[in-house]
Amino acid sequence: MSDERPQKPLPEEQLSRETTSLEKAPSVSGPGASAAPVLPGQPVAAPALRASDADRERVVERLRDAVAEGRLDMEEFQERLEAAYASRTYAELEPLTRDLPAVGGAPAGAAVAAGPGQEQAAWPERIGGAGTSSTAVAVMSGFQRKGQWTVPARFNAVAFWGGGDLDLREASFSQREVVITCIAVMGGIQITVPPGVEVDVRGIGVMGAFDQRGNPGPLQPGAPRVVVTGFAMWGGVEIRVKPLKSDRENKPRRRKEL
C-alpha cells in the first residue's frame, strides 16, 4: 500500500489554473453579450428597450445628413450604417450619433419610452396613406390646415402678404418623414407640432427668420420626423411645440396649498 499523498499545487500553478479558467469563462460585455434576465414586474431602463425599424431608420437618416455636412467620411458612414442595422436596443443605437450635433434639440435616436402618467400618441396608426393636399397658397389672404388631415411626403406652403397655419397635432402622415417647404415673403407661416415629434429646421431667412419655439421633450418611439425648409424674406416661419387642449386638461392639476 502506497504511503504517497497528492501534492498541493504550488501558488504559481494555482494562479495559472485560475487565470486559465477566467479566460475560458464567457464574457458578459460587448455588443453580442446577453443582458441579465429581467424578472416579471421589474422595470426596464430605456436604453435596454428594443429598438424598432423606425428608430434604426431615424439614426441612418442622421448619419446620411452627417455625411452631407462633411462630419463623417464614407468609411465611417459605412461602419456606423452596418452597426445601426445590426442594433437591437437603444443602448446600441445611441453611441452611433453621440458625437453628432443635435437635430431639433435632441440627438437622433434618443427616443425614449413614455414614462408613467405620460401619454403617448398611437403613431403606427397615424402613419401611412395618401396626402390630403400638397400645396397651400396665401396671396394677401390666408390658409389653414388643421384637425384630422394627412400630411404628404412633400408639402409646399406659400404666403405673400398673407399668413398660413399648419396644425399637425391631430394629423396623420403619409410617411415616417415629411418635408414642408415654406416660402414667406412679407408674410408668415405657423407650424404647430405635438410634443415628442422630431423637428429639423433648415430654412433660410433674409430680413426674416425660421424660429422654433417650445421644448419638444423626449422623442416618442415611432414618432414622425418633420423637416421644415424654405425661404423667408421680410417674413417669418414659426414652428411651435404645443399639446392638444384635451391633453392639457387630462393632466393632473396641483392642489393649491391653503
PDB file of C-alpha atoms in Angstrom:
ATOM      1  CA  MET A   1       0.000   0.000   0.000  1.00  0.00           C
ATOM      2  CA  SER A   2       1.473   3.290  -1.078  1.00  0.00           C
ATOM      3  CA  ASP A   3       2.011   5.995   1.503  1.00  0.00           C
ATOM      4  CA  GLU A   4       2.168   8.780  -1.066  1.00  0.00           C
ATOM      5  CA  ARG A   5      -0.281  11.698  -0.808  1.00  0.00           C
ATOM      6  CA  PRO A   6      -1.295  14.080  -3.645  1.00  0.00           C
ATOM      7  CA  GLN A   7       0.827  17.144  -3.567  1.00  0.00           C
ATOM      8  CA  LYS A   8      -0.844  20.523  -3.159  1.00  0.00           C
ATOM      9  CA  PRO A   9      -0.463  22.796  -6.201  1.00  0.00           C
ATOM     10  CA  LEU A  10       2.150  25.421  -5.888  1.00  0.00           C
ATOM     11  CA  PRO A  11       0.959  29.043  -5.705  1.00  0.00           C
ATOM     12  CA  GLU A  12       2.181  29.770  -9.233  1.00  0.00           C
ATOM     13  CA  GLU A  13       0.488  26.667 -10.609  1.00  0.00           C
ATOM     14  CA  GLN A  14      -2.770  27.528  -8.827  1.00  0.00           C
ATOM     15  CA  LEU A  15      -2.679  31.101 -10.133  1.00  0.00           C
ATOM     16  CA  SER A  16      -2.120  29.763 -13.642  1.00  0.00           C
ATOM     17  CA  ARG A  17      -5.130  27.491 -13.376  1.00  0.00           C
ATOM     18  CA  GLU A  18      -7.361  30.312 -12.104  1.00  0.00           C
ATOM     19  CA  THR A  19      -6.230  32.577 -14.928  1.00  0.00           C
ATOM     20  CA  THR A  20      -6.971  29.868 -17.496  1.00  0.00           C
ATOM     21  CA  SER A  21     -10.448  29.326 -16.074  1.00  0.00           C
ATOM     22  CA  LEU A  22     -11.182  33.051 -16.243  1.00  0.00           C
ATOM     23  CA  GLU A  23     -10.064  33.183 -19.852  1.00  0.00           C
ATOM     24  CA  LYS A  24     -12.421  30.335 -20.713  1.00  0.00           C
ATOM     25  CA  ALA A  25     -15.343  31.933 -18.903  1.00  0.00           C
ATOM     26  CA  PRO A  26     -17.823  33.644 -21.258  1.00  0.00           C
ATOM     27  CA  SER A  27     -17.551  37.403 -21.428  1.00  0.00           C
ATOM     28  CA  VAL A  28     -20.560  39.429 -20.310  1.00  0.00           C
ATOM     29  CA  SER A  29     -19.621  42.614 -22.125  1.00  0.00           C
ATOM     30  CA  GLY A  30     -19.732  43.629 -25.734  1.00  0.00           C
ATOM     31  CA  PRO A  31     -22.447  44.029 -28.327  1.00  0.00           C
ATOM     32  CA  GLY A  32     -23.212  40.322 -28.538  1.00  0.00           C
ATOM     33  CA  ALA A  33     -23.428  39.751 -24.804  1.00  0.00           C
ATOM     34  CA  SER A  34     -26.737  38.715 -23.351  1.00  0.00           C
ATOM     35  CA  ALA A  35     -28.194  41.070 -20.774  1.00  0.00           C
ATOM     36  CA  ALA A  36     -29.174  39.979 -17.312  1.00  0.00           C
ATOM     37  CA  PRO A  37     -32.653  38.419 -17.214  1.00  0.00           C
ATOM     38  CA  VAL A  38     -35.472  40.795 -16.393  1.00  0.00           C
ATOM     39  CA  LEU A  39     -37.821  39.434 -13.755  1.00  0.00           C
ATOM     40  CA  PRO A  40     -41.586  39.823 -14.206  1.00  0.00           C
ATOM     41  CA  GLY A  41     -42.724  43.194 -12.934  1.00  0.00           C
ATOM     42  CA  GLN A  42     -39.182  44.570 -12.888  1.00  0.00           C
ATOM     43  CA  PRO A  43     -38.912  47.970 -14.681  1.00  0.00           C
ATOM     44  CA  VAL A  44     -36.732  48.070 -17.791  1.00  0.00           C
ATOM     45  CA  ALA A  45     -34.395  51.017 -18.305  1.00  0.00           C
ATOM     46  CA  ALA A  46     -34.970  52.971 -21.509  1.00  0.00           C
ATOM     47  CA  PRO A  47     -31.521  52.107 -23.012  1.00  0.00           C
ATOM     48  CA  ALA A  48     -32.336  48.389 -22.658  1.00  0.00           C
ATOM     49  CA  LEU A  49     -35.603  48.671 -24.602  1.00  0.00           C
ATOM     50  CA  ARG A  50     -35.783  47.073 -28.014  1.00  0.00           C
ATOM     51  CA  ALA A  51     -35.363  49.481 -30.937  1.00  0.00           C
ATOM     52  CA  SER A  52     -37.840  49.428 -33.807  1.00  0.00           C
ATOM     53  CA  ASP A  53     -37.165  49.667 -37.541  1.00  0.00           C
ATOM     54  CA  ALA A  54     -38.262  53.308 -37.397  1.00  0.00           C
ATOM     55  CA  ASP A  55     -35.671  54.027 -34.684  1.00  0.00           C
ATOM     56  CA  ARG A  56     -32.935  52.486 -36.803  1.00  0.00           C
ATOM     57  CA  GLU A  57     -34.046  54.420 -39.887  1.00  0.00           C
ATOM     58  CA  ARG A  58     -34.027  57.670 -37.866  1.00  0.00           C
ATOM     59  CA  VAL A  59     -30.378  57.073 -36.923  1.00  0.00           C
ATOM     60  CA  VAL A  60     -29.464  56.124 -40.502  1.00  0.00           C
ATOM     61  CA  GLU A  61     -31.054  59.337 -41.770  1.00  0.00           C
ATOM     62  CA  ARG A  62     -28.999  61.366 -39.278  1.00  0.00           C
ATOM     63  CA  LEU A  63     -25.845  59.587 -40.457  1.00  0.00           C
ATOM     64  CA  ARG A  64     -26.677  60.468 -44.066  1.00  0.00           C
ATOM     65  CA  ASP A  65     -27.085  64.099 -43.047  1.00  0.00           C
ATOM     66  CA  ALA A  66     -23.712  63.964 -41.284  1.00  0.00           C
ATOM     67  CA  VAL A  67     -22.060  62.751 -44.495  1.00  0.00           C
ATOM     68  CA  ALA A  68     -23.662  65.574 -46.478  1.00  0.00           C
ATOM     69  CA  GLU A  69     -22.477  68.062 -43.841  1.00  0.00           C
ATOM     70  CA  GLY A  70     -18.915  66.741 -44.040  1.00  0.00           C
ATOM     71  CA  ARG A  71     -18.893  65.422 -40.464  1.00  0.00           C
ATOM     72  CA  LEU A  72     -18.354  61.782 -41.475  1.00  0.00           C
ATOM     73  CA  ASP A  73     -16.350  60.277 -44.308  1.00  0.00           C
ATOM     74  CA  MET A  74     -17.673  57.348 -46.322  1.00  0.00           C
ATOM     75  CA  GLU A  75     -15.657  54.769 -44.381  1.00  0.00           C
ATOM     76  CA  GLU A  76     -17.051  55.964 -41.043  1.00  0.00           C
ATOM     77  CA  PHE A  77     -20.525  56.139 -42.542  1.00  0.00           C
ATOM     78  CA  GLN A  78     -20.377  52.541 -43.765  1.00  0.00           C
ATOM     79  CA  GLU A  79     -19.170  51.310 -40.371  1.00  0.00           C
ATOM     80  CA  ARG A  80     -21.925  53.109 -38.483  1.00  0.00           C
ATOM     81  CA  LEU A  81     -24.534  52.146 -41.067  1.00  0.00           C
ATOM     82  CA  GLU A  82     -23.807  48.451 -40.570  1.00  0.00           C
ATOM     83  CA  ALA A  83     -23.831  48.905 -36.787  1.00  0.00           C
ATOM     84  CA  ALA A  84     -27.166  50.746 -36.945  1.00  0.00           C
ATOM     85  CA  TYR A  85     -28.936  47.989 -38.858  1.00  0.00           C
ATOM     86  CA  ALA A  86     -27.429  45.379 -36.527  1.00  0.00           C
ATOM     87  CA  SER A  87     -28.501  47.205 -33.360  1.00  0.00           C
ATOM     88  CA  ARG A  88     -31.280  45.744 -31.256  1.00  0.00           C
ATOM     89  CA  THR A  89     -31.615  48.223 -28.380  1.00  0.00           C
ATOM     90  CA  TYR A  90     -31.467  51.976 -27.805  1.00  0.00           C
ATOM     91  CA  ALA A  91     -28.204  51.456 -25.906  1.00  0.00           C
ATOM     92  CA  GLU A  92     -26.594  50.159 -29.111  1.00  0.00           C
ATOM     93  CA  LEU A  93     -28.020  52.952 -31.275  1.00  0.00           C
ATOM     94  CA  GLU A  94     -27.134  55.886 -29.006  1.00  0.00           C
ATOM     95  CA  PRO A  95     -23.294  55.765 -29.447  1.00  0.00           C
ATOM     96  CA  LEU A  96     -23.641  55.975 -33.239  1.00  0.00           C
ATOM     97  CA  THR A  97     -24.802  59.607 -33.070  1.00  0.00           C
ATOM     98  CA  ARG A  98     -23.354  60.636 -29.713  1.00  0.00           C
ATOM     99  CA  ASP A  99     -20.649  62.814 -31.312  1.00  0.00           C
ATOM    100  CA  LEU A 100     -23.017  64.443 -33.840  1.00  0.00           C
ATOM    101  CA  PRO A 101     -24.835  67.736 -33.215  1.00  0.00           C
ATOM    102  CA  ALA A 102     -28.390  67.512 -32.028  1.00  0.00           C
ATOM    103  CA  VAL A 103     -31.220  67.969 -34.504  1.00  0.00           C
ATOM    104  CA  GLY A 104     -34.299  69.814 -33.320  1.00  0.00           C
ATOM    105  CA  GLY A 105     -32.966  69.981 -29.776  1.00  0.00           C
ATOM    106  CA  ALA A 106     -32.410  66.236 -29.260  1.00  0.00           C
ATOM    107  CA  PRO A 107     -29.859  63.710 -30.571  1.00  0.00           C
ATOM    108  CA  ALA A 108     -31.069  61.420 -33.300  1.00  0.00           C
ATOM    109  CA  GLY A 109     -32.139  58.064 -31.987  1.00  0.00           C
ATOM    110  CA  ALA A 110     -32.600  59.428 -28.487  1.00  0.00           C
ATOM    111  CA  ALA A 111     -36.237  58.456 -28.372  1.00  0.00           C
ATOM    112  CA  VAL A 112     -37.341  57.042 -25.059  1.00  0.00           C
ATOM    113  CA  ALA A 113     -40.492  55.358 -23.961  1.00  0.00           C
ATOM    114  CA  ALA A 114     -43.149  57.428 -22.283  1.00  0.00           C
ATOM    115  CA  GLY A 115     -42.900  57.275 -18.520  1.00  0.00           C
ATOM    116  CA  PRO A 116     -45.691  56.531 -16.082  1.00  0.00           C
ATOM    117  CA  GLY A 117     -48.522  59.015 -16.466  1.00  0.00           C
ATOM    118  CA  GLN A 118     -47.094  60.399 -19.724  1.00  0.00           C
ATOM    119  CA  GLU A 119     -49.421  59.982 -22.696  1.00  0.00           C
ATOM    120  CA  GLN A 120     -48.016  58.662 -25.933  1.00  0.00           C
ATOM    121  CA  ALA A 121     -49.551  59.105 -29.368  1.00  0.00           C
ATOM    122  CA  ALA A 122     -50.501  55.961 -31.294  1.00  0.00           C
ATOM    123  CA  TRP A 123     -48.072  56.770 -34.104  1.00  0.00           C
ATOM    124  CA  PRO A 124     -48.182  53.458 -36.023  1.00  0.00           C
ATOM    125  CA  GLU A 125     -51.895  54.046 -36.711  1.00  0.00           C
ATOM    126  CA  ARG A 126     -51.216  57.613 -37.857  1.00  0.00           C
ATOM    127  CA  ILE A 127     -48.533  56.896 -40.463  1.00  0.00           C
ATOM    128  CA  GLY A 128     -49.497  55.798 -43.966  1.00  0.00           C
ATOM    129  CA  GLY A 129     -51.958  56.735 -46.683  1.00  0.00           C
ATOM    130  CA  ALA A 130     -52.272  59.415 -49.341  1.00  0.00           C
ATOM    131  CA  GLY A 131     -51.808  63.078 -48.548  1.00  0.00           C
ATOM    132  CA  THR A 132     -54.903  65.241 -48.227  1.00  0.00           C
ATOM    133  CA  SER A 133     -53.306  68.140 -50.127  1.00  0.00           C
ATOM    134  CA  SER A 134     -49.782  69.010 -51.203  1.00  0.00           C
ATOM    135  CA  THR A 135     -49.929  72.813 -51.617  1.00  0.00           C
ATOM    136  CA  ALA A 136     -51.293  75.823 -49.741  1.00  0.00           C
ATOM    137  CA  VAL A 137     -51.023  79.387 -51.096  1.00  0.00           C
ATOM    138  CA  ALA A 138     -51.994  82.693 -49.482  1.00  0.00           C
ATOM    139  CA  VAL A 139     -51.662  85.921 -51.506  1.00  0.00           C
ATOM    140  CA  MET A 140     -52.940  88.845 -49.445  1.00  0.00           C
ATOM    141  CA  SER A 141     -55.094  86.250 -47.694  1.00  0.00           C
ATOM    142  CA  GLY A 142     -54.644  83.192 -45.512  1.00  0.00           C
ATOM    143  CA  PHE A 143     -54.800  79.419 -45.462  1.00  0.00           C
ATOM    144  CA  GLN A 144     -55.306  76.835 -42.725  1.00  0.00           C
ATOM    145  CA  ARG A 145     -54.803  73.097 -42.348  1.00  0.00           C
ATOM    146  CA  LYS A 146     -55.852  71.689 -39.007  1.00  0.00           C
ATOM    147  CA  GLY A 147     -57.732  68.827 -37.408  1.00  0.00           C
ATOM    148  CA  GLN A 148     -57.608  65.381 -38.981  1.00  0.00           C
ATOM    149  CA  TRP A 149     -55.753  65.580 -42.282  1.00  0.00           C
ATOM    150  CA  THR A 150     -52.892  63.639 -43.879  1.00  0.00           C
ATOM    151  CA  VAL A 151     -49.556  65.380 -44.440  1.00  0.00           C
ATOM    152  CA  PRO A 152     -47.948  64.211 -47.711  1.00  0.00           C
ATOM    153  CA  ALA A 153     -44.269  63.369 -48.075  1.00  0.00           C
ATOM    154  CA  ARG A 154     -43.729  66.815 -49.671  1.00  0.00           C
ATOM    155  CA  PHE A 155     -45.875  69.822 -48.768  1.00  0.00           C
ATOM    156  CA  ASN A 156     -45.400  73.331 -50.199  1.00  0.00           C
ATOM    157  CA  ALA A 157     -46.685  76.415 -48.368  1.00  0.00           C
ATOM    158  CA  VAL A 158     -46.501  79.942 -49.834  1.00  0.00           C
ATOM    159  CA  ALA A 159     -47.502  83.153 -48.058  1.00  0.00           C
ATOM    160  CA  PHE A 160     -47.190  86.525 -49.872  1.00  0.00           C
ATOM    161  CA  TRP A 161     -48.605  89.427 -47.907  1.00  0.00           C
ATOM    162  CA  GLY A 162     -50.631  86.856 -46.080  1.00  0.00           C
ATOM    163  CA  GLY A 163     -50.463  84.139 -43.475  1.00  0.00           C
ATOM    164  CA  GLY A 164     -50.839  80.406 -43.096  1.00  0.00           C
ATOM    165  CA  ASP A 165     -51.472  77.968 -40.257  1.00  0.00           C
ATOM    166  CA  LEU A 166     -50.438  74.295 -40.404  1.00  0.00           C
ATOM    167  CA  ASP A 167     -51.531  72.327 -37.342  1.00  0.00           C
ATOM    168  CA  LEU A 168     -50.084  68.786 -37.234  1.00  0.00           C
ATOM    169  CA  ARG A 169     -51.260  67.804 -33.757  1.00  0.00           C
ATOM    170  CA  GLU A 170     -54.171  65.693 -34.996  1.00  0.00           C
ATOM    171  CA  ALA A 171     -52.799  64.989 -38.451  1.00  0.00           C
ATOM    172  CA  SER A 172     -51.706  61.693 -39.973  1.00  0.00           C
ATOM    173  CA  PHE A 173     -48.513  61.359 -42.011  1.00  0.00           C
ATOM    174  CA  SER A 174     -48.139  59.591 -45.343  1.00  0.00           C
ATOM    175  CA  GLN A 175     -44.547  58.660 -44.471  1.00  0.00           C
ATOM    176  CA  ARG A 176     -42.328  58.500 -41.417  1.00  0.00           C
ATOM    177  CA  GLU A 177     -40.510  61.629 -42.646  1.00  0.00           C
ATOM    178  CA  VAL A 178     -42.263  64.582 -44.281  1.00  0.00           C
ATOM    179  CA  VAL A 179     -40.724  67.739 -45.746  1.00  0.00           C
ATOM    180  CA  ILE A 180     -42.580  71.063 -45.537  1.00  0.00           C
ATOM    181  CA  THR A 181     -41.169  73.753 -47.824  1.00  0.00           C
ATOM    182  CA  CYS A 182     -42.220  77.257 -46.781  1.00  0.00           C
ATOM    183  CA  ILE A 183     -41.906  80.450 -48.860  1.00  0.00           C
ATOM    184  CA  ALA A 184     -42.821  83.519 -46.804  1.00  0.00           C
ATOM    185  CA  VAL A 185     -42.475  86.954 -48.433  1.00  0.00           C
ATOM    186  CA  MET A 186     -43.812  89.791 -46.290  1.00  0.00           C
ATOM    187  CA  GLY A 187     -45.994  87.174 -44.673  1.00  0.00           C
ATOM    188  CA  GLY A 188     -45.880  84.479 -42.063  1.00  0.00           C
ATOM    189  CA  ILE A 189     -46.439  80.742 -41.717  1.00  0.00           C
ATOM    190  CA  GLN A 190     -47.019  78.987 -38.417  1.00  0.00           C
ATOM    191  CA  ILE A 191     -46.497  75.247 -37.969  1.00  0.00           C
ATOM    192  CA  THR A 192     -47.693  73.533 -34.781  1.00  0.00           C
ATOM    193  CA  VAL A 193     -46.459  70.059 -33.857  1.00  0.00           C
ATOM    194  CA  PRO A 194     -47.244  67.889 -30.815  1.00  0.00           C
ATOM    195  CA  PRO A 195     -44.579  67.039 -28.202  1.00  0.00           C
ATOM    196  CA  GLY A 196     -42.403  64.024 -28.957  1.00  0.00           C
ATOM    197  CA  VAL A 197     -42.091  64.707 -32.700  1.00  0.00           C
ATOM    198  CA  GLU A 198     -38.620  65.283 -34.159  1.00  0.00           C
ATOM    199  CA  VAL A 199     -38.341  68.626 -35.977  1.00  0.00           C
ATOM    200  CA  ASP A 200     -35.449  69.555 -38.267  1.00  0.00           C
ATOM    201  CA  VAL A 201     -35.435  73.250 -39.264  1.00  0.00           C
ATOM    202  CA  ARG A 202     -33.314  74.076 -42.312  1.00  0.00           C
ATOM    203  CA  GLY A 203     -34.910  77.259 -43.718  1.00  0.00           C
ATOM    204  CA  ILE A 204     -33.036  80.405 -44.720  1.00  0.00           C
ATOM    205  CA  GLY A 205     -34.152  83.870 -43.645  1.00  0.00           C
ATOM    206  CA  VAL A 206     -33.190  87.167 -45.307  1.00  0.00           C
ATOM    207  CA  MET A 207     -34.550  90.013 -43.201  1.00  0.00           C
ATOM    208  CA  GLY A 208     -36.775  87.225 -41.922  1.00  0.00           C
ATOM    209  CA  ALA A 209     -36.412  84.141 -39.776  1.00  0.00           C
ATOM    210  CA  PHE A 210     -37.208  80.499 -39.153  1.00  0.00           C
ATOM    211  CA  ASP A 211     -37.913  80.163 -35.425  1.00  0.00           C
ATOM    212  CA  GLN A 212     -38.617  77.087 -33.354  1.00  0.00           C
ATOM    213  CA  ARG A 213     -40.346  77.657 -30.020  1.00  0.00           C
ATOM    214  CA  GLY A 214     -41.203  75.232 -27.281  1.00  0.00           C
ATOM    215  CA  ASN A 215     -39.445  72.187 -25.955  1.00  0.00           C
ATOM    216  CA  PRO A 216     -40.235  69.047 -27.996  1.00  0.00           C
ATOM    217  CA  GLY A 217     -39.386  66.883 -24.976  1.00  0.00           C
ATOM    218  CA  PRO A 218     -38.138  63.315 -25.365  1.00  0.00           C
ATOM    219  CA  LEU A 219     -38.801  61.845 -28.790  1.00  0.00           C
ATOM    220  CA  GLN A 220     -41.509  59.209 -28.766  1.00  0.00           C
ATOM    221  CA  PRO A 221     -40.761  55.819 -30.367  1.00  0.00           C
ATOM    222  CA  GLY A 222     -42.273  55.658 -33.827  1.00  0.00           C
ATOM    223  CA  ALA A 223     -42.986  59.401 -33.993  1.00  0.00           C
ATOM    224  CA  PRO A 224     -42.569  61.060 -37.398  1.00  0.00           C
ATOM    225  CA  ARG A 225     -39.807  63.445 -38.397  1.00  0.00           C
ATOM    226  CA  VAL A 226     -40.821  66.841 -39.771  1.00  0.00           C
ATOM    227  CA  VAL A 227     -38.253  68.689 -41.890  1.00  0.00           C
ATOM    228  CA  VAL A 228     -39.029  72.393 -42.361  1.00  0.00           C
ATOM    229  CA  THR A 229     -37.113  74.135 -45.110  1.00  0.00           C
ATOM    230  CA  GLY A 230     -37.590  77.060 -47.481  1.00  0.00           C
ATOM    231  CA  PHE A 231     -37.019  80.804 -47.646  1.00  0.00           C
ATOM    232  CA  ALA A 232     -38.323  83.793 -45.680  1.00  0.00           C
ATOM    233  CA  MET A 233     -37.850  87.420 -46.763  1.00  0.00           C
ATOM    234  CA  TRP A 234     -39.383  90.209 -44.725  1.00  0.00           C
ATOM    235  CA  GLY A 235     -41.444  87.455 -43.211  1.00  0.00           C
ATOM    236  CA  GLY A 236     -41.137  84.523 -40.903  1.00  0.00           C
ATOM    237  CA  VAL A 237     -41.836  80.849 -40.321  1.00  0.00           C
ATOM    238  CA  GLU A 238     -42.547  79.812 -36.750  1.00  0.00           C
ATOM    239  CA  ILE A 239     -42.563  76.214 -35.523  1.00  0.00           C
ATOM    240  CA  ARG A 240     -44.336  75.717 -32.197  1.00  0.00           C
ATOM    241  CA  VAL A 241     -44.460  72.648 -29.965  1.00  0.00           C
ATOM    242  CA  LYS A 242     -47.831  72.545 -28.277  1.00  0.00           C
ATOM    243  CA  PRO A 243     -50.031  69.742 -26.904  1.00  0.00           C
ATOM    244  CA  LEU A 244     -53.695  69.474 -27.717  1.00  0.00           C
ATOM    245  CA  LYS A 245     -56.090  71.236 -25.381  1.00  0.00           C
ATOM    246  CA  SER A 246     -57.598  67.870 -24.380  1.00  0.00           C
ATOM    247  CA  ASP A 247     -54.152  66.582 -23.400  1.00  0.00           C
ATOM    248  CA  ARG A 248     -53.565  69.596 -21.175  1.00  0.00           C
ATOM    249  CA  GLU A 249     -56.931  69.130 -19.497  1.00  0.00           C
ATOM    250  CA  ASN A 250     -56.172  65.459 -18.778  1.00  0.00           C
ATOM    251  CA  LYS A 251     -53.016  66.297 -16.880  1.00  0.00           C
ATOM    252  CA  PRO A 252     -53.452  66.181 -13.092  1.00  0.00           C
ATOM    253  CA  ARG A 253     -53.555  69.623 -11.545  1.00  0.00           C
ATOM    254  CA  ARG A 254     -51.662  70.527  -8.435  1.00  0.00           C
ATOM    255  CA  ARG A 255     -53.755  71.276  -5.420  1.00  0.00           C
ATOM    256  CA  LYS A 256     -53.321  74.768  -4.091  1.00  0.00           C
ATOM    257  CA  GLU A 257     -51.909  74.979  -0.606  1.00  0.00           C
ATOM    258  CA  LEU A 258     -54.216  76.588   1.919  1.00  0.00           C
TER     259      LEU A 258
END
